[in-house]
């Protein structure tokens, strides 16, 4: 079961209370206060784990509460801190506060984490309250309460390239031919109800390809499952747009292409600016090449002809997409390096082969004049 949206109640553990005790030992008549501090409550942490592929593991339990910290004890013994609860989610999960609606953190990279409910700090024991005028304090602090809130998790599939197009355009078949993924394939539309991922190997490198559920007209306004489908396109660097040459409903394939582009353009985050590779699928059908020529003439650019059944043009498309992704990653790395804040230079960083010192008159004599003749 693929789950990409979950709401949970999370609560950090309360801190343990401090102790109010006094040292009682034979031959020590005035031992003084020795109450220890309470332990800290556990926190609830959300961490991006590359081994998780969806949020189904969080659906069986709605409330996650960390344990409270232990209370302090005498002899200045502190209570034990409680362990944190770590919820594992796939990279690409957006964590939001349900009530306020603000984004807590976008967990993009594996290992990214955020504390969604911090545990309470343990209270101080009475040993902290003794003074010169109050030598037998009976004050102590109760532990702080842990944070609690409702949080929502929204998974946006992270893939280098995404397959888009009308239902039954051959996206799942394409994915099964160029990767080892095994999506559901059938002759009727909407067989894909959730994204499927596969890894395409190109030489020593590769990229992640996502088979996204078929879009329909009005998806940008939420028609059907439009918003559920389109939000998975947000993280794709390159789009592979498959156009069926002879749709079963008798519609015009060129109009179908423009309908999908319209939905990408009208989404809340415009997606039509992404690099796109346009392909006419099902090249094994008679007349598919004529549809390709008409679409290429309409767009004024190259349109590729492929067949997931015979394998025609698949390697060419994969190579084209791999090149685009490599160029985009290189540009992103250069942009990140350009935006990196400059560090304060150290002597080792600025010293070069032509580095020279300049003598200051009456303060630093030159090296050849400082010696005694």
CSV table of N, CA, C and O in Angstrom, one decimal, residues 12 24 27 69 99-100 109 144 147 159-160 178 183 195 212 227 229 258 285 288 318 351 353:
chain,number,residue,atom,x,y,z
A,12,UNK,N,6.1,15.3,23.3
A,12,UNK,CA,7.4,15.0,24.0
A,12,UNK,C,7.1,14.7,25.5
A,12,UNK,O,6.1,15.1,26.1
A,24,UNK,N,21.4,12.6,55.3
A,24,UNK,CA,21.3,12.1,56.7
A,24,UNK,C,22.3,11.0,56.9
A,24,UNK,O,22.2,9.9,56.3
A,27,UNK,N,27.0,11.0,62.3
A,27,UNK,CA,28.1,11.9,62.7
A,27,UNK,C,28.2,13.1,61.7
A,27,UNK,O,29.2,13.8,61.7
A,69,UNK,N,10.7,11.9,31.8
A,69,UNK,CA,12.0,11.8,32.5
A,69,UNK,C,11.8,11.3,34.0
A,69,UNK,O,10.7,11.6,34.6
A,99,UNK,N,-2.3,22.6,12.7
A,99,UNK,CA,-3.1,23.7,13.2
A,99,UNK,C,-2.7,25.1,12.6
A,99,UNK,O,-3.6,25.8,12.1
A,100,UNK,N,-1.4,25.3,12.6
A,100,UNK,CA,-1.0,26.6,12.1
A,100,UNK,C,-0.8,26.6,10.6
A,100,UNK,O,-0.8,27.7,10.0
A,109,UNK,N,17.2,15.5,1.9
A,109,UNK,CA,18.3,14.6,1.9
A,109,UNK,C,18.2,13.5,2.9
A,109,UNK,O,17.7,13.7,4.0
A,144,UNK,N,9.4,20.4,33.3
A,144,UNK,CA,8.7,21.1,32.3
A,144,UNK,C,7.8,20.1,31.5
A,144,UNK,O,8.2,19.0,31.3
A,147,UNK,N,6.4,19.3,24.6
A,147,UNK,CA,5.6,19.9,23.6
A,147,UNK,C,4.6,18.9,23.0
A,147,UNK,O,4.9,17.7,23.0
A,159,UNK,N,12.5,12.3,-7.7
A,159,UNK,CA,13.0,11.5,-8.8
A,159,UNK,C,13.6,12.5,-9.8
A,159,UNK,O,13.2,13.7,-9.9
A,160,UNK,N,14.7,12.1,-10.5
A,160,UNK,CA,15.4,13.0,-11.4
A,160,UNK,C,14.5,13.2,-12.6
A,160,UNK,O,14.5,14.3,-13.2
A,178,UNK,N,12.8,0.1,-19.1
A,178,UNK,CA,14.1,0.7,-18.9
A,178,UNK,C,14.6,0.6,-17.5
A,178,UNK,O,15.7,0.9,-17.2
A,183,UNK,N,5.5,-2.1,-12.4
A,183,UNK,CA,4.2,-1.5,-12.1
A,183,UNK,C,3.1,-2.3,-12.7
A,183,UNK,O,3.3,-3.1,-13.6
A,195,UNK,N,2.6,6.8,-7.5
A,195,UNK,CA,3.9,6.9,-8.2
A,195,UNK,C,4.6,5.6,-8.1
A,195,UNK,O,4.7,4.9,-7.0
A,212,UNK,N,4.4,8.6,-13.0
A,212,UNK,CA,3.4,9.3,-12.3
A,212,UNK,C,2.0,9.0,-12.9
A,212,UNK,O,1.8,8.8,-14.1
A,227,UNK,N,-4.4,17.3,-7.9
A,227,UNK,CA,-3.4,17.8,-6.9
A,227,UNK,C,-2.5,16.7,-6.4
A,227,UNK,O,-1.3,16.9,-6.1
A,229,UNK,N,-1.6,14.1,-7.9
A,229,UNK,CA,-0.7,13.6,-8.9
A,229,UNK,C,0.4,14.7,-9.2
A,229,UNK,O,1.6,14.4,-9.3
A,258,UNK,N,-1.2,19.5,-25.5
A,258,UNK,CA,-1.4,20.9,-25.1
A,258,UNK,C,-2.2,20.9,-23.8
A,258,UNK,O,-2.0,21.8,-23.0
A,285,UNK,N,2.4,0.9,-33.9
A,285,UNK,CA,1.2,1.0,-34.6
A,285,UNK,C,1.4,1.8,-35.9
A,285,UNK,O,2.1,2.7,-36.0
A,288,UNK,N,1.9,5.9,-36.6
A,288,UNK,CA,2.4,6.6,-35.4
A,288,UNK,C,3.5,7.6,-35.8
A,288,UNK,O,3.6,8.7,-35.2
A,318,UNK,N,16.6,7.5,-23.2
A,318,UNK,CA,17.3,7.4,-21.9
A,318,UNK,C,18.6,8.2,-21.9
A,318,UNK,O,19.0,9.0,-21.0
A,351,UNK,N,48.5,33.4,2.3
A,351,UNK,CA,49.9,33.4,2.0
A,351,UNK,C,50.2,32.7,0.7
A,351,UNK,O,49.8,31.6,0.5
A,353,UNK,N,53.2,32.5,-2.9
A,353,UNK,CA,54.6,32.5,-3.2
A,353,UNK,C,55.2,33.9,-3.3
A,353,UNK,O,56.4,34.1,-3.1
